[in-house]
Structures are given as C-alpha cells and as structure tokens.
PDB file of C-alpha atoms in Angstrom:
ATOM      1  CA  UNK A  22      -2.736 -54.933  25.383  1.00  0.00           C
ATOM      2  CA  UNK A  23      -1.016 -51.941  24.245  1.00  0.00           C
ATOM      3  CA  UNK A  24       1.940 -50.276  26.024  1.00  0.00           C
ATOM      4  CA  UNK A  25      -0.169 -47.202  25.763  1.00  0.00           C
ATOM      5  CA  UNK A  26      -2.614 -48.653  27.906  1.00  0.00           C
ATOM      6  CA  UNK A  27      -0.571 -47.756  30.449  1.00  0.00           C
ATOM      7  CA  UNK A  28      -0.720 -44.745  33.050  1.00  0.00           C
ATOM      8  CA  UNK A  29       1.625 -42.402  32.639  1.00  0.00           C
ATOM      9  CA  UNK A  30       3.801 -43.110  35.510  1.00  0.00           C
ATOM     10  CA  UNK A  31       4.343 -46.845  34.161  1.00  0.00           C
ATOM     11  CA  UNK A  32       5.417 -45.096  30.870  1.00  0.00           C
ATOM     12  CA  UNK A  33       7.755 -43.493  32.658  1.00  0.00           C
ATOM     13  CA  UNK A  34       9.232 -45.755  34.510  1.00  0.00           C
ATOM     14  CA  UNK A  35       9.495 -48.079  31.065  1.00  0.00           C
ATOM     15  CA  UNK A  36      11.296 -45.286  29.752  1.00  0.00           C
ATOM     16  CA  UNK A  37      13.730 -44.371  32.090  1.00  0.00           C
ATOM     17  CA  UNK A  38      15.225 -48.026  31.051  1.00  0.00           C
ATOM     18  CA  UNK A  39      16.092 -46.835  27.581  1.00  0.00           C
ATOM     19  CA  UNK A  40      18.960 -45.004  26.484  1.00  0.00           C
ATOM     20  CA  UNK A  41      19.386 -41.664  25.343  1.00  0.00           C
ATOM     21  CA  UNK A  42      18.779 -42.487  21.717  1.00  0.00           C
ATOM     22  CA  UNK A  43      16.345 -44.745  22.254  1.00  0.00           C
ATOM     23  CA  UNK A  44      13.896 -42.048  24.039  1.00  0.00           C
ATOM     24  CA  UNK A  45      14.204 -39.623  22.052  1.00  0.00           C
ATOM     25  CA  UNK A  46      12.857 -42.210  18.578  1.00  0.00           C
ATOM     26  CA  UNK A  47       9.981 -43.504  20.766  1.00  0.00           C
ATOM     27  CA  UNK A  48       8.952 -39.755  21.606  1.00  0.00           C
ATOM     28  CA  UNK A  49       8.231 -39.611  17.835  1.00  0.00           C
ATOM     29  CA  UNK A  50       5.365 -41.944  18.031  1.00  0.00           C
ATOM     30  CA  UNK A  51       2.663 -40.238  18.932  1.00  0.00           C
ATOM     31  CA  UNK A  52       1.788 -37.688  20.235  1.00  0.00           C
ATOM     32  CA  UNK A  53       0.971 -38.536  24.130  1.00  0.00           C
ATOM     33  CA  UNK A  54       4.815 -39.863  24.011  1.00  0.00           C
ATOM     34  CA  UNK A  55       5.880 -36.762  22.596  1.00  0.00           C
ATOM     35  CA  UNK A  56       4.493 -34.968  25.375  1.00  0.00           C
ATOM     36  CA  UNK A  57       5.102 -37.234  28.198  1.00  0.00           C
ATOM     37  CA  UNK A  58       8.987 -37.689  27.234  1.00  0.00           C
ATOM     38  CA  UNK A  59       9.733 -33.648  26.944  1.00  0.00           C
ATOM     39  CA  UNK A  60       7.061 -32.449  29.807  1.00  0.00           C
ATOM     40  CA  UNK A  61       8.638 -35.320  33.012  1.00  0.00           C
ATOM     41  CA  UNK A  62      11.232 -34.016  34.589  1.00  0.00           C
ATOM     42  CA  UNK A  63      11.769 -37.099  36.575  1.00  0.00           C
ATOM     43  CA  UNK A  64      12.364 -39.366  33.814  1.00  0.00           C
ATOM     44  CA  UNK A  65      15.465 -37.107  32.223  1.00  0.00           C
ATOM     45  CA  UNK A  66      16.405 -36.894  36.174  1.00  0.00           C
ATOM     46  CA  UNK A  67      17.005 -40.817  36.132  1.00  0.00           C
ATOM     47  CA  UNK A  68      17.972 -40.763  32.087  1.00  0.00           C
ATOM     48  CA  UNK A  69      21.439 -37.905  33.209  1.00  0.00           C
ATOM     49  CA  UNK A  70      21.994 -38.046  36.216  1.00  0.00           C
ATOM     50  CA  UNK A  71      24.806 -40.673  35.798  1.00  0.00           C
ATOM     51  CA  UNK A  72      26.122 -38.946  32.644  1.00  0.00           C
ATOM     52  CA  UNK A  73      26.481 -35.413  34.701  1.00  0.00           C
ATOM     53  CA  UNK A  74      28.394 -36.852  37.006  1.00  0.00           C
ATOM     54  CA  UNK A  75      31.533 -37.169  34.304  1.00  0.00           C
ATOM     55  CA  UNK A  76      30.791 -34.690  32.678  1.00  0.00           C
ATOM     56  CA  UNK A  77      31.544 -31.131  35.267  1.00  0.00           C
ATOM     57  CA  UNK A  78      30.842 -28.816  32.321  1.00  0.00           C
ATOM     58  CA  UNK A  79      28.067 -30.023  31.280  1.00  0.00           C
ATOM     59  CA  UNK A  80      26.728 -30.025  34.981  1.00  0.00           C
ATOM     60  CA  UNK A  81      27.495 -26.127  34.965  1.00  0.00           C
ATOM     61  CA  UNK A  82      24.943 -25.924  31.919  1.00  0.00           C
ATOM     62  CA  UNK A  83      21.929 -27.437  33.912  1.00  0.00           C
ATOM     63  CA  UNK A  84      22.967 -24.946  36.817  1.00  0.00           C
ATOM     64  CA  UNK A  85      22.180 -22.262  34.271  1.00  0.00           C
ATOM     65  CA  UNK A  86      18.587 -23.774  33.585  1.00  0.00           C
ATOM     66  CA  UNK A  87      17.625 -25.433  36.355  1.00  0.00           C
ATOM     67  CA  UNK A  88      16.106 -28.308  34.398  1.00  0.00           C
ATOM     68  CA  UNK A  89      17.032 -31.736  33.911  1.00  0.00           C
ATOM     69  CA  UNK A  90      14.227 -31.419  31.076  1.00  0.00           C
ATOM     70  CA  UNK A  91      15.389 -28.057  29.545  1.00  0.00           C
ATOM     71  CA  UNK A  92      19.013 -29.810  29.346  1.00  0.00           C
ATOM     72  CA  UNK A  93      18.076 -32.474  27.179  1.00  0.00           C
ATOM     73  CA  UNK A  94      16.353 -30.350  25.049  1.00  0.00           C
ATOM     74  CA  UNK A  95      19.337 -27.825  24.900  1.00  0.00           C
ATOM     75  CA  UNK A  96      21.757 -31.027  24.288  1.00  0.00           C
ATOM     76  CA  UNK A  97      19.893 -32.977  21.700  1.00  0.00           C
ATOM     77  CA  UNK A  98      19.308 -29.388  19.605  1.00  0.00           C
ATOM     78  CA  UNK A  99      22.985 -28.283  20.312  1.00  0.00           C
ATOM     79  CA  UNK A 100      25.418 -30.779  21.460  1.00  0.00           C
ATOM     80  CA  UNK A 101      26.591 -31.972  18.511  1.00  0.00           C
ATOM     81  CA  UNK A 102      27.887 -28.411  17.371  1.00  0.00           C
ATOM     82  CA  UNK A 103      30.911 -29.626  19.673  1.00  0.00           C
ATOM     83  CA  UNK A 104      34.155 -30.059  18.381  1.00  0.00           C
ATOM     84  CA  UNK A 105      36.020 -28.771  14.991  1.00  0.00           C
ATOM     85  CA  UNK A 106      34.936 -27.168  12.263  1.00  0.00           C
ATOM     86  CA  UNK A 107      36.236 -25.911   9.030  1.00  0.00           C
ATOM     87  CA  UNK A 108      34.464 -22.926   7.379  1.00  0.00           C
ATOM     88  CA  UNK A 109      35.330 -21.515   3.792  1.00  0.00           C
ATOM     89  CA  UNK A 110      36.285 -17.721   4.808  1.00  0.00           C
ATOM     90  CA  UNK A 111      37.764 -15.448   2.382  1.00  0.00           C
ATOM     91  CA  UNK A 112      40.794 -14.929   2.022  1.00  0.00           C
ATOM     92  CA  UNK A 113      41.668 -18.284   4.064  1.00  0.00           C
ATOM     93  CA  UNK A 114      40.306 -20.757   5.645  1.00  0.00           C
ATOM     94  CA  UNK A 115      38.500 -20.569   9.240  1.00  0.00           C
ATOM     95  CA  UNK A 116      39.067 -22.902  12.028  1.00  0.00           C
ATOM     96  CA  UNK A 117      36.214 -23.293  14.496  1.00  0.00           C
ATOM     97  CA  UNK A 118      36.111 -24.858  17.745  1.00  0.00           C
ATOM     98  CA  UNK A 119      32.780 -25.580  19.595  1.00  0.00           C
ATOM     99  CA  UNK A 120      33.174 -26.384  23.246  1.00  0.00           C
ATOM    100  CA  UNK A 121      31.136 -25.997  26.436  1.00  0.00           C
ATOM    101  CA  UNK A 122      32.909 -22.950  28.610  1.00  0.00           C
ATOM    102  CA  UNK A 123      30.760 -22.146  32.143  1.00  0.00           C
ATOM    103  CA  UNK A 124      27.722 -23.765  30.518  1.00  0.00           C
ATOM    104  CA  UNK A 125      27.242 -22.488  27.490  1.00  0.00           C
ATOM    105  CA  UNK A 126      28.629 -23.455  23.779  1.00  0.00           C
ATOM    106  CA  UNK A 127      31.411 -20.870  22.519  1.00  0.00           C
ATOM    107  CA  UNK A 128      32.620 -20.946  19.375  1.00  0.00           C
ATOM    108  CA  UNK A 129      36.144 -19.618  19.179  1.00  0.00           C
ATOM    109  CA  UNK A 130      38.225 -19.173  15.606  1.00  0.00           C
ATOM    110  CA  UNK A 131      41.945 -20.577  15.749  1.00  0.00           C
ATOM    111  CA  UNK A 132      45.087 -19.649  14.001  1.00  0.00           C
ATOM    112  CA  UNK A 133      48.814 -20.475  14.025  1.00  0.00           C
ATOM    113  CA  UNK A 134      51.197 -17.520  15.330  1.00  0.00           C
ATOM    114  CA  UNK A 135      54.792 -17.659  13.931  1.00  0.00           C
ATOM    115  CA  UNK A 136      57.114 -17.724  16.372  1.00  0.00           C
ATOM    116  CA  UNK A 137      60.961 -16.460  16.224  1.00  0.00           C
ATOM    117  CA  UNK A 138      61.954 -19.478  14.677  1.00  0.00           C
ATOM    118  CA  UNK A 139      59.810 -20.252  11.252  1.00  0.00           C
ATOM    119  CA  UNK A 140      59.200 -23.921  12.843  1.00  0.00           C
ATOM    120  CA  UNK A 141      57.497 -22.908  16.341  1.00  0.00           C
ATOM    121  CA  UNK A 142      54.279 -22.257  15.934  1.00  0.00           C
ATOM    122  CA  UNK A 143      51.515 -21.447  18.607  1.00  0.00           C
ATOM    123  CA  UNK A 144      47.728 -21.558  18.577  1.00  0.00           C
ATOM    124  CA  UNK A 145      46.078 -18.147  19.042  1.00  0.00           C
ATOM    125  CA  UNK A 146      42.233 -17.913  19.484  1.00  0.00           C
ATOM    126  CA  UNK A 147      39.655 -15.284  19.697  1.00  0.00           C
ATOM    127  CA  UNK A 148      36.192 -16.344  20.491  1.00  0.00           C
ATOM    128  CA  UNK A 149      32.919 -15.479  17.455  1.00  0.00           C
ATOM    129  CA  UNK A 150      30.194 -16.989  19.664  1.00  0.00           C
ATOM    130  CA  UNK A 151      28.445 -17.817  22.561  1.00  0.00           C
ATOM    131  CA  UNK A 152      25.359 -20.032  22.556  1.00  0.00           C
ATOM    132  CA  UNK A 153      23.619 -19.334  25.847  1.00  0.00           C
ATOM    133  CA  UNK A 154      20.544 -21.165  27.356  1.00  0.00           C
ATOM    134  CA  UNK A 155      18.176 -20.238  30.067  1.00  0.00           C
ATOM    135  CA  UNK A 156      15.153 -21.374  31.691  1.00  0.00           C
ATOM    136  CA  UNK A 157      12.481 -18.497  30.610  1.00  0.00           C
ATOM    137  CA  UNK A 158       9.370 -19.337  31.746  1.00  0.00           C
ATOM    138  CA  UNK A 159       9.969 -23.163  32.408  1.00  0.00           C
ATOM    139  CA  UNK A 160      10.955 -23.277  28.615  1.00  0.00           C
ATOM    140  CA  UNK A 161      14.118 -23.207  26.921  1.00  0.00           C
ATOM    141  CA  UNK A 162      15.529 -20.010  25.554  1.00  0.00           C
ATOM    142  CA  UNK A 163      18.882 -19.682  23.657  1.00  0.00           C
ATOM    143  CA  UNK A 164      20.718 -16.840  22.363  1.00  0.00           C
ATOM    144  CA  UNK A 165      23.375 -16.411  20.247  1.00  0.00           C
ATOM    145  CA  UNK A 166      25.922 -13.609  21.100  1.00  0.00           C
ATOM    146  CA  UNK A 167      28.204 -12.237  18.902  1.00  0.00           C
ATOM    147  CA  UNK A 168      31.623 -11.115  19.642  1.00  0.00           C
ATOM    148  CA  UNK A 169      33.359  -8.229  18.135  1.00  0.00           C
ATOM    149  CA  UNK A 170      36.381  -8.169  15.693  1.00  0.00           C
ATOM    150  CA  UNK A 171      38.721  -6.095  18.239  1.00  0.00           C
ATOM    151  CA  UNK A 172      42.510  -6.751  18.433  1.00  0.00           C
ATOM    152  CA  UNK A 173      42.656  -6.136  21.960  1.00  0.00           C
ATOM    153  CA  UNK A 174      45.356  -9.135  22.900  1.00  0.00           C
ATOM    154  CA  UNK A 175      45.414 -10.598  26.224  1.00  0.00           C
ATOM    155  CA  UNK A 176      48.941 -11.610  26.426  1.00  0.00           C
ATOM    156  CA  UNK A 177      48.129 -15.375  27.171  1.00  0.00           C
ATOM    157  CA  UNK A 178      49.514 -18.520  24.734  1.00  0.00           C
ATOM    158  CA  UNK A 179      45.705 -18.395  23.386  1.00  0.00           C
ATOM    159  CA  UNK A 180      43.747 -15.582  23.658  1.00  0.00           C
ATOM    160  CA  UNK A 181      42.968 -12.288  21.999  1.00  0.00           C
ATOM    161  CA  UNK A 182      40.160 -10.255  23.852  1.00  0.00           C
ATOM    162  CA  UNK A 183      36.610  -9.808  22.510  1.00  0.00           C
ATOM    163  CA  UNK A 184      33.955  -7.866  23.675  1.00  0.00           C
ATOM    164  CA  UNK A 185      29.716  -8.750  23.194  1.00  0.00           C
ATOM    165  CA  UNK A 186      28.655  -6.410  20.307  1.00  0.00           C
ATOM    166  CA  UNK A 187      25.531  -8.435  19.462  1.00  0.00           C
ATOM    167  CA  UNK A 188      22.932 -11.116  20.596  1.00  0.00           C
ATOM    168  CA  UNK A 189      20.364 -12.755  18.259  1.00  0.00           C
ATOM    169  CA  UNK A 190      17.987 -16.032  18.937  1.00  0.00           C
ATOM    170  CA  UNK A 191      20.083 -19.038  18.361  1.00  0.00           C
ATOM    171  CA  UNK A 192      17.090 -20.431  16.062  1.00  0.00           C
ATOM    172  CA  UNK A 193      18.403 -17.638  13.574  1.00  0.00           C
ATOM    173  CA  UNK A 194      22.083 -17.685  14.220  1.00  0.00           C
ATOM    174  CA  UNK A 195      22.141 -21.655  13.830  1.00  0.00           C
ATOM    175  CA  UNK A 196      20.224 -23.667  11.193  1.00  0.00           C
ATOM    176  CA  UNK A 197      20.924 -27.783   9.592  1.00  0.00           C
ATOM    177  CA  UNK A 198      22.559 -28.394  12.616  1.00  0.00           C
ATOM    178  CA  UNK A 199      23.544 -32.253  11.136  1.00  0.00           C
ATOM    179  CA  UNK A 200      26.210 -35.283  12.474  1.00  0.00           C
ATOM    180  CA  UNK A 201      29.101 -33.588   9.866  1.00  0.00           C
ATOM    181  CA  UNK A 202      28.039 -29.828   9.034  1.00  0.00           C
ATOM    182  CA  UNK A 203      26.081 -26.741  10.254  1.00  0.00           C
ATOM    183  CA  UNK A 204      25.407 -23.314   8.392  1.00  0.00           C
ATOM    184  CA  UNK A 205      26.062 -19.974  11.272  1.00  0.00           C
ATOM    185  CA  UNK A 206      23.705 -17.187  10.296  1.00  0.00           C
ATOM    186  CA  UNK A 207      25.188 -13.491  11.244  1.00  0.00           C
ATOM    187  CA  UNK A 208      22.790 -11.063  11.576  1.00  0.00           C
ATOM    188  CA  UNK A 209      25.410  -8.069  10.480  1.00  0.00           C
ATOM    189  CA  UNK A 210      28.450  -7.807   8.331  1.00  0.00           C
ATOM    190  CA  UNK A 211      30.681  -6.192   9.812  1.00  0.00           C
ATOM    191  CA  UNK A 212      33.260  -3.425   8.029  1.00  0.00           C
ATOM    192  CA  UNK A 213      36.665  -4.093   8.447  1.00  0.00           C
ATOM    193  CA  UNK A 214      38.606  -1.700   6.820  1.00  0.00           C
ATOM    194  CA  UNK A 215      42.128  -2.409   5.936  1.00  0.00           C
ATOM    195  CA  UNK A 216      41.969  -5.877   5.891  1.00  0.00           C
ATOM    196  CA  UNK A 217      39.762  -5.704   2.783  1.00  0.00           C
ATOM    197  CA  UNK A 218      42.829  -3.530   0.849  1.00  0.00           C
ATOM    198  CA  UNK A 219      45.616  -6.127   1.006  1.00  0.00           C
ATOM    199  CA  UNK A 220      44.489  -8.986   3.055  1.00  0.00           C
ATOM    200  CA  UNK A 221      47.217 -11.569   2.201  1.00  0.00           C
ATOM    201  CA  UNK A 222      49.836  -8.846   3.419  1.00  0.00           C
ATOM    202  CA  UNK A 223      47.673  -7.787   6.854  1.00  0.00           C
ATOM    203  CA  UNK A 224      47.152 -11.073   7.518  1.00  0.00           C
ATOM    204  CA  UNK A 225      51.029 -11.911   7.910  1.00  0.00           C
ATOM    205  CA  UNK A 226      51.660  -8.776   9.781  1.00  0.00           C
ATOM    206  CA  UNK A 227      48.695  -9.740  12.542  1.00  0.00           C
ATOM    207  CA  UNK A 228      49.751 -13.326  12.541  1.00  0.00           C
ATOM    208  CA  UNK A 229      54.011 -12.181  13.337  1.00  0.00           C
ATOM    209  CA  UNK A 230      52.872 -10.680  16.435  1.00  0.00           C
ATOM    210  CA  UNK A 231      50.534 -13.050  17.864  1.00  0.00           C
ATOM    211  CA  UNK A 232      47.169 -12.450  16.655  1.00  0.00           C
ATOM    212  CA  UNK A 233      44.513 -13.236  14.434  1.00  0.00           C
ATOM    213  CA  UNK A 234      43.656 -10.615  12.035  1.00  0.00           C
ATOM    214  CA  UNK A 235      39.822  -9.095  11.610  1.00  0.00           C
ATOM    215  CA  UNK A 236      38.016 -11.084   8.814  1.00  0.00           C
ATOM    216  CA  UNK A 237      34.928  -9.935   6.801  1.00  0.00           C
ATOM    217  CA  UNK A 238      32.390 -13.003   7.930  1.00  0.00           C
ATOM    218  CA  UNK A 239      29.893 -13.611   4.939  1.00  0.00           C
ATOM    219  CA  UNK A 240      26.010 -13.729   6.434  1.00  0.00           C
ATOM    220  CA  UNK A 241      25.931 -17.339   5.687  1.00  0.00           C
ATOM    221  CA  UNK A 242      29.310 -19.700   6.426  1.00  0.00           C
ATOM    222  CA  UNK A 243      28.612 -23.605   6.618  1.00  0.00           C
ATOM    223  CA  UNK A 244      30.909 -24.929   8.366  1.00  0.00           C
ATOM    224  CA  UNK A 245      32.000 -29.253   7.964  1.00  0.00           C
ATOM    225  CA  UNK A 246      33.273 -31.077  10.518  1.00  0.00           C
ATOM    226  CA  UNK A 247      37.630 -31.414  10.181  1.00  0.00           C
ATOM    227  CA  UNK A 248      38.259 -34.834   9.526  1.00  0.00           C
ATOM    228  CA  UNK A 249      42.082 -36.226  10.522  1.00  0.00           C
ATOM    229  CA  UNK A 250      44.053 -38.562   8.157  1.00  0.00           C
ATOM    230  CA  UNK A 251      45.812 -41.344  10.301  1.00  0.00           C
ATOM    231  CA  UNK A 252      49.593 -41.730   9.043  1.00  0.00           C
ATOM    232  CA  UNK A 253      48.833 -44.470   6.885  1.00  0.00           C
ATOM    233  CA  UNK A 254      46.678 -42.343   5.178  1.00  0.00           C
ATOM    234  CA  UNK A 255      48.578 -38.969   4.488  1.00  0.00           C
ATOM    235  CA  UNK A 256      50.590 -39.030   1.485  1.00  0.00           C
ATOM    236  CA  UNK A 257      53.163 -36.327   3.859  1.00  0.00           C
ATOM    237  CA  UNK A 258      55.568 -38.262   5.686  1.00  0.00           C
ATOM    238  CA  UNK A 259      55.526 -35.708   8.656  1.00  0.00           C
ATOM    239  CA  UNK A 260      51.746 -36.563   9.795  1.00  0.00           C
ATOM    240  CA  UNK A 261      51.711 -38.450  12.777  1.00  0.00           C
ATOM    241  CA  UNK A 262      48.822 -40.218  14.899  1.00  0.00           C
ATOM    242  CA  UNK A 263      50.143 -37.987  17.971  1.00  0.00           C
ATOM    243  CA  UNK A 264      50.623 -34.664  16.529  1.00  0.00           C
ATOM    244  CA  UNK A 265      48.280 -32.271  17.798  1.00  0.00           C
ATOM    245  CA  UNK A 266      44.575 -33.003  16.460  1.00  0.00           C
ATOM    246  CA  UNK A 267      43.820 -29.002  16.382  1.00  0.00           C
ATOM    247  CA  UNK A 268      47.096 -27.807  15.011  1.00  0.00           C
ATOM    248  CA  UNK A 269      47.022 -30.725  12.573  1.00  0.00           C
ATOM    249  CA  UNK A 270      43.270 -29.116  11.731  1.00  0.00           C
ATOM    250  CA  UNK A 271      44.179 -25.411  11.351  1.00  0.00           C
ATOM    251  CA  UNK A 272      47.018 -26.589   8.742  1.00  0.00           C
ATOM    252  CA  UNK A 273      44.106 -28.615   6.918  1.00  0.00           C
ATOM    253  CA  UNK A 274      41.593 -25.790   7.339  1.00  0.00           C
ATOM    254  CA  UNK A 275      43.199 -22.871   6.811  1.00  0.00           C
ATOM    255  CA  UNK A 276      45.983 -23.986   3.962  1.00  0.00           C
ATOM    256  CA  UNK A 277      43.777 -25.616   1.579  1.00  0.00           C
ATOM    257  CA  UNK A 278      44.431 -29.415   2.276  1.00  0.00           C
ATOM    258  CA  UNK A 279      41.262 -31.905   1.990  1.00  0.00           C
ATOM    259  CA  UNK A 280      39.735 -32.659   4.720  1.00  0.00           C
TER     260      UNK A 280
END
C-alpha cells in the first residue's frame, strides 16, 4: 500500500506532523501533493499557528492576507530576503536591511552620520522598498513599491522621509532570491543631478548633517548577504563579538572591507 492510497484528509493529517521543510520537499512529488499541500488551508493552520504566536510581525502579515495558505506561500518565496545585505553601488557601497514593518518586507539603505566628535557615529536610514502582499482573488499578489530619493529628514536618530513614487510586481522587482544573495530589479533610473558632478564631495556634505545622500541605483544591483568576522577572526584589534552587528556591517559594506 501506497501513502497515496490515502484520502485526502489522511494526507493531511500525515502532513501536518512534518515540519516546515519537510512539507514543502514532499509537495514536490507529484503532482496531487503539490496541490493538496498549497490548496488546504487547514493543514498550514496546524503547520503556523504555533510559530505566529512568537512571531507578532509576522502575525500582522497574515492579517493583511487573510490566509494561513497565502502566508506560507508569501514566506517560503520571500522570507529569506530578511536581514543584511551588501550591494555594490557606485560611488560606495550600499547597506540593505530587509525586515518585516506592519506586514510587509521593507528594504531600507543605512549609513553612518558623523557626529560633532569624528568618533560618534549614528545610523541614518531611508527606506528603497516595500514588498507588499495581498489576498487578490484567494491568490497571492505582491508588489514592489518604490520609494523616492527625497531628502526630506524627519529629525529622528534613524530616519530620513520617503515618499511612494513607484509600484511594480515583486516577480519583476525581485529575481534568484537564494540562502546568501538576491539581484533587485528597478524598473526606472532615476536622475539625480548633482550627486553625479562630485559625488565623493556631496556625499560628505549629506552625511555631516545627518543624512544619506541621493544615489544613482543601476537597473540591476545583486545584493550578498554581510557576513561578520568574530574577533578571532579580524586581523583589527578593535572588532569585538558585541559591537553592533549593523554598524559593524555598514563599515564592511560601505568602506570596502571583505565580507
């Protein structure tokens, strides 16, 4: 006897004892598990519900959709954009954090700001994307919204204002999604003026006052995953296991040290 010889509702019930991982390589069997693991809404009911209940923001993403079903499928395409990124962006680096904000994934660049002192730095931000799902039509639908290049700072430690200038399908914005790198597709390139003329010189005169400066974004950046040196590692004395992960990131990613 086959497990297939099973109804449906057995199936399910087998399934729901399997983790996460596990599911999602037996619903490349065939094709009647294919369809029974991404069409039951019960069995990703009983496969998250425990998971949702640590984890709030990720609770505010299935209140967007609905779905128990339409959330895995939104996870397992886009979770693992979470986290920090380093993207080659003329003429410096570009730090990128992915992070789930009201249930969606937004993508915000980071920068050091130089404070009175040369040694007090502070982390500025201003936010390049939003991945948004929805629930259109009992399928999943994401878009990609772009955020402008305006300076219009908010005053707060992190943030510099940006306001929605474009949305695209996330299936064009995003593509190789993998464990350690991800290419972002921009529909546009935008025109930045005087940051183009002397960008070494603008870029010191945004960063002195607290801001990031406007960059050019190629159509195509791929983007790999910032990897941390423990202190054993790093040949510089002054890397610790506690300093910040993100500042200790933006140095690596935006100053030209291996990561």
């Amino acid at each position: 006897m086959s497990i297939l010889d099973l109804s449906d509702g057995l199936l399910v019930q087998v399934l729901c004892k399997l983790s996460f991982e596990n599911i999602l390589r037996t619903s490349r069997c065939c094709k009647r598990l294919w369809g029974l693991v991404w069409e039951s809404e019960d069995l990703w009911y009983y496969v998250l519900k425990d998971f949702l209940e640590e984890e709030v923001v990720i609770r505010q993403t299935l209140g967007l959709l609905g779905s128990y079903r339409l959330l895995a499928k939104f996870l397992v395409k886009y979770a693992s954009l979470e986290g920090v990124w380093a993207g080659q962006v003329e003429p410096r680096g570009q730090l990128l954090r992915v992070e789930f904000e009201d249930g969606a994934l937004v993508g915000k660049t980071y920068g050091l700001s130089i404070g009175p002192r040369l040694t007090v730095h502070r982390l500025i931000n201003k936010t390049l994307f939003k991945l948004e799902p929805e629930n259109y039509n009992s399928e999943l639908k994401v878009t990609c919204k772009w955020f402008s290049q305006s300076q219009d700072h908010t005053g707060g430690e992190q943030g510099q204002g940006s306001s929605e200038s474009l949305v695209d399908d996330a299936e064009d914005s995003i593509a190789m999604i993998g464990t350690d790198e991800f290419t972002l597709i921009r529909s546009i390139e935008e025109d930045l003026g005087e940051i183009l003329m002397n960008p070494r010189h603008v870029y010191v005169r945004y960063i002195l006052r607290g801001e990031l400066p406007p960059e050019r974004l190629q159509r195509r950046t791929t983007y790999r995953r910032v990897k941390y040196k423990t202190q054993e590692q790093s040949e510089d004395p002054s890397d610790a296991e506690d300093i910040d992960k993100l500042k200790e990131g933006i140095y690596w990613a935006l100053y030209g040290r291996p990561i």
